[in-house]
Amino acid sequence: MLAFGAPAPMADLKMDDVSGAKYSLQELKKENGLLVIFSCNTCPFVLGWEDQYPRLKAATDEQSIGMVLINSNEKKREGDDSMAEMQAHAKEANYSMPYVIDKNNKLADAFGART
């Protein structure tokens, strides 16, 4: 597992965002770093605390830290975690940070993400 504060692996990997843009972690990083959250539309862990995203976004903005939500859930990519469903979920939840797709969960694997 990646240590807190460690350099992000695959920082130049471009990922599709719900807005239609493509972002890399390097592009989303601000002066004091980047908060990376592996998220999706269906995970019970995520659904139990995603209401904290607005508070986290406000705190990261205040501290000049970027924030990104990364969906690595390939298992449901053709269903509840498709780009269309991600766009609907982001709109419904009023996400104000990028919500990107990690195709083939390459970035999640590089981070050592598990759940």
C-alpha atoms as a PDB file:
ATOM      1  CA  MET A   1       0.000   0.000   0.000  1.00  0.00           C
ATOM      2  CA  LEU A   2       1.170   3.491  -0.817  1.00  0.00           C
ATOM      3  CA  ALA A   3       2.308   5.496   2.208  1.00  0.00           C
ATOM      4  CA  PHE A   4       0.569   8.750   3.127  1.00  0.00           C
ATOM      5  CA  GLY A   5       2.442  11.616   1.485  1.00  0.00           C
ATOM      6  CA  ALA A   6       4.256   9.374  -1.016  1.00  0.00           C
ATOM      7  CA  PRO A   7       4.501  10.492  -4.636  1.00  0.00           C
ATOM      8  CA  ALA A   8       1.542   9.336  -6.692  1.00  0.00           C
ATOM      9  CA  PRO A   9       2.273   6.501  -9.111  1.00  0.00           C
ATOM     10  CA  MET A  10       1.250   6.918 -12.738  1.00  0.00           C
ATOM     11  CA  ALA A  11       0.753  10.662 -12.172  1.00  0.00           C
ATOM     12  CA  ASP A  12       0.650  11.366 -15.923  1.00  0.00           C
ATOM     13  CA  LEU A  13      -2.068   8.801 -16.748  1.00  0.00           C
ATOM     14  CA  LYS A  14      -4.966  10.631 -18.452  1.00  0.00           C
ATOM     15  CA  MET A  15      -8.426   9.593 -17.233  1.00  0.00           C
ATOM     16  CA  ASP A  16     -11.878  10.472 -18.549  1.00  0.00           C
ATOM     17  CA  ASP A  17     -13.884  12.769 -16.274  1.00  0.00           C
ATOM     18  CA  VAL A  18     -17.681  13.008 -16.000  1.00  0.00           C
ATOM     19  CA  SER A  19     -17.390  16.513 -17.518  1.00  0.00           C
ATOM     20  CA  GLY A  20     -15.967  15.130 -20.754  1.00  0.00           C
ATOM     21  CA  ALA A  21     -12.462  16.399 -19.961  1.00  0.00           C
ATOM     22  CA  LYS A  22      -9.415  14.196 -19.387  1.00  0.00           C
ATOM     23  CA  TYR A  23      -7.207  14.687 -16.331  1.00  0.00           C
ATOM     24  CA  SER A  24      -4.032  13.266 -14.893  1.00  0.00           C
ATOM     25  CA  LEU A  25      -3.169  13.336 -11.205  1.00  0.00           C
ATOM     26  CA  GLN A  26      -0.309  15.699 -12.030  1.00  0.00           C
ATOM     27  CA  GLU A  27      -2.752  18.174 -13.592  1.00  0.00           C
ATOM     28  CA  LEU A  28      -5.110  18.023 -10.599  1.00  0.00           C
ATOM     29  CA  LYS A  29      -2.389  18.469  -7.995  1.00  0.00           C
ATOM     30  CA  LYS A  30      -2.333  21.903  -6.401  1.00  0.00           C
ATOM     31  CA  GLU A  31       0.408  23.741  -4.506  1.00  0.00           C
ATOM     32  CA  ASN A  32       0.182  21.493  -1.415  1.00  0.00           C
ATOM     33  CA  GLY A  33      -0.683  18.169  -3.012  1.00  0.00           C
ATOM     34  CA  LEU A  34      -3.658  16.091  -4.053  1.00  0.00           C
ATOM     35  CA  LEU A  35      -6.277  14.137  -2.117  1.00  0.00           C
ATOM     36  CA  VAL A  36      -7.045  10.944  -4.057  1.00  0.00           C
ATOM     37  CA  ILE A  37     -10.202   9.045  -3.140  1.00  0.00           C
ATOM     38  CA  PHE A  38     -11.098   5.774  -4.827  1.00  0.00           C
ATOM     39  CA  SER A  39     -14.857   5.987  -5.167  1.00  0.00           C
ATOM     40  CA  CYS A  40     -17.728   4.589  -7.205  1.00  0.00           C
ATOM     41  CA  ASN A  41     -21.507   4.662  -7.409  1.00  0.00           C
ATOM     42  CA  THR A  42     -22.186   1.306  -5.767  1.00  0.00           C
ATOM     43  CA  CYS A  43     -19.669   0.492  -3.015  1.00  0.00           C
ATOM     44  CA  PRO A  44     -21.261   0.315   0.459  1.00  0.00           C
ATOM     45  CA  PHE A  45     -18.087   1.829   1.966  1.00  0.00           C
ATOM     46  CA  VAL A  46     -18.406   4.840  -0.342  1.00  0.00           C
ATOM     47  CA  LEU A  47     -22.149   5.237   0.039  1.00  0.00           C
ATOM     48  CA  GLY A  48     -21.714   5.264   3.810  1.00  0.00           C
ATOM     49  CA  TRP A  49     -19.513   8.356   3.830  1.00  0.00           C
ATOM     50  CA  GLU A  50     -19.645  10.167   0.483  1.00  0.00           C
ATOM     51  CA  ASP A  51     -21.766  12.845   2.167  1.00  0.00           C
ATOM     52  CA  GLN A  52     -18.416  14.046   3.591  1.00  0.00           C
ATOM     53  CA  TYR A  53     -17.035  14.874   0.112  1.00  0.00           C
ATOM     54  CA  PRO A  54     -18.267  18.517   0.172  1.00  0.00           C
ATOM     55  CA  ARG A  55     -16.564  19.112   3.534  1.00  0.00           C
ATOM     56  CA  LEU A  56     -13.362  17.507   2.257  1.00  0.00           C
ATOM     57  CA  LYS A  57     -13.509  19.590  -0.930  1.00  0.00           C
ATOM     58  CA  ALA A  58     -13.878  22.798   1.093  1.00  0.00           C
ATOM     59  CA  ALA A  59     -10.936  21.820   3.321  1.00  0.00           C
ATOM     60  CA  THR A  60      -8.692  20.910   0.391  1.00  0.00           C
ATOM     61  CA  ASP A  61      -9.550  24.157  -1.415  1.00  0.00           C
ATOM     62  CA  GLU A  62      -8.713  26.121   1.720  1.00  0.00           C
ATOM     63  CA  GLN A  63      -5.326  24.392   1.960  1.00  0.00           C
ATOM     64  CA  SER A  64      -4.441  24.588  -1.784  1.00  0.00           C
ATOM     65  CA  ILE A  65      -4.767  20.819  -2.185  1.00  0.00           C
ATOM     66  CA  GLY A  66      -6.421  19.270  -5.225  1.00  0.00           C
ATOM     67  CA  MET A  67      -9.079  16.566  -4.878  1.00  0.00           C
ATOM     68  CA  VAL A  68     -10.161  13.800  -7.235  1.00  0.00           C
ATOM     69  CA  LEU A  69     -12.579  10.881  -7.055  1.00  0.00           C
ATOM     70  CA  ILE A  70     -11.417   7.837  -9.027  1.00  0.00           C
ATOM     71  CA  ASN A  71     -13.772   5.060 -10.091  1.00  0.00           C
ATOM     72  CA  SER A  72     -11.833   1.809 -10.534  1.00  0.00           C
ATOM     73  CA  ASN A  73     -14.836  -0.518 -10.352  1.00  0.00           C
ATOM     74  CA  GLU A  74     -14.353  -2.468 -13.597  1.00  0.00           C
ATOM     75  CA  LYS A  75     -16.731  -5.200 -12.437  1.00  0.00           C
ATOM     76  CA  LYS A  76     -19.740  -2.891 -12.902  1.00  0.00           C
ATOM     77  CA  ARG A  77     -18.328  -0.678 -15.699  1.00  0.00           C
ATOM     78  CA  GLU A  78     -21.071  -1.761 -18.116  1.00  0.00           C
ATOM     79  CA  GLY A  79     -23.785  -1.189 -15.522  1.00  0.00           C
ATOM     80  CA  ASP A  80     -24.089   0.929 -12.393  1.00  0.00           C
ATOM     81  CA  ASP A  81     -20.541   2.288 -12.687  1.00  0.00           C
ATOM     82  CA  SER A  82     -20.665   3.219 -16.379  1.00  0.00           C
ATOM     83  CA  MET A  83     -19.734   6.749 -17.443  1.00  0.00           C
ATOM     84  CA  ALA A  84     -23.414   7.609 -17.924  1.00  0.00           C
ATOM     85  CA  GLU A  85     -24.240   6.421 -14.400  1.00  0.00           C
ATOM     86  CA  MET A  86     -21.191   8.244 -13.012  1.00  0.00           C
ATOM     87  CA  GLN A  87     -22.358  11.457 -14.662  1.00  0.00           C
ATOM     88  CA  ALA A  88     -25.855  11.063 -13.209  1.00  0.00           C
ATOM     89  CA  HIS A  89     -24.472  10.249  -9.751  1.00  0.00           C
ATOM     90  CA  ALA A  90     -22.063  13.206  -9.798  1.00  0.00           C
ATOM     91  CA  LYS A  91     -24.897  15.546 -10.760  1.00  0.00           C
ATOM     92  CA  GLU A  92     -27.256  14.136  -8.123  1.00  0.00           C
ATOM     93  CA  ALA A  93     -24.575  14.359  -5.413  1.00  0.00           C
ATOM     94  CA  ASN A  94     -23.429  17.827  -6.573  1.00  0.00           C
ATOM     95  CA  TYR A  95     -19.807  16.767  -6.929  1.00  0.00           C
ATOM     96  CA  SER A  96     -17.594  19.820  -7.368  1.00  0.00           C
ATOM     97  CA  MET A  97     -14.412  17.833  -7.905  1.00  0.00           C
ATOM     98  CA  PRO A  98     -13.341  15.677 -10.853  1.00  0.00           C
ATOM     99  CA  TYR A  99     -14.795  12.150 -10.913  1.00  0.00           C
ATOM    100  CA  VAL A 100     -12.709  10.058 -13.297  1.00  0.00           C
ATOM    101  CA  ILE A 101     -12.582   6.503 -14.631  1.00  0.00           C
ATOM    102  CA  ASP A 102      -9.540   4.338 -13.919  1.00  0.00           C
ATOM    103  CA  LYS A 103      -9.803   1.989 -16.902  1.00  0.00           C
ATOM    104  CA  ASN A 104      -8.762  -1.559 -16.062  1.00  0.00           C
ATOM    105  CA  ASN A 105      -8.094  -0.385 -12.478  1.00  0.00           C
ATOM    106  CA  LYS A 106      -4.425   0.281 -13.321  1.00  0.00           C
ATOM    107  CA  LEU A 107      -4.117   3.269 -10.994  1.00  0.00           C
ATOM    108  CA  ALA A 108      -5.896   1.519  -8.117  1.00  0.00           C
ATOM    109  CA  ASP A 109      -3.479  -1.397  -8.456  1.00  0.00           C
ATOM    110  CA  ALA A 110      -0.494   0.989  -8.499  1.00  0.00           C
ATOM    111  CA  PHE A 111      -1.779   2.645  -5.309  1.00  0.00           C
ATOM    112  CA  GLY A 112      -2.465  -0.706  -3.640  1.00  0.00           C
ATOM    113  CA  ALA A 113      -6.155   0.196  -3.187  1.00  0.00           C
ATOM    114  CA  ARG A 114      -8.257  -2.671  -1.818  1.00  0.00           C
ATOM    115  CA  THR A 115     -11.734  -1.424  -0.902  1.00  0.00           C
END
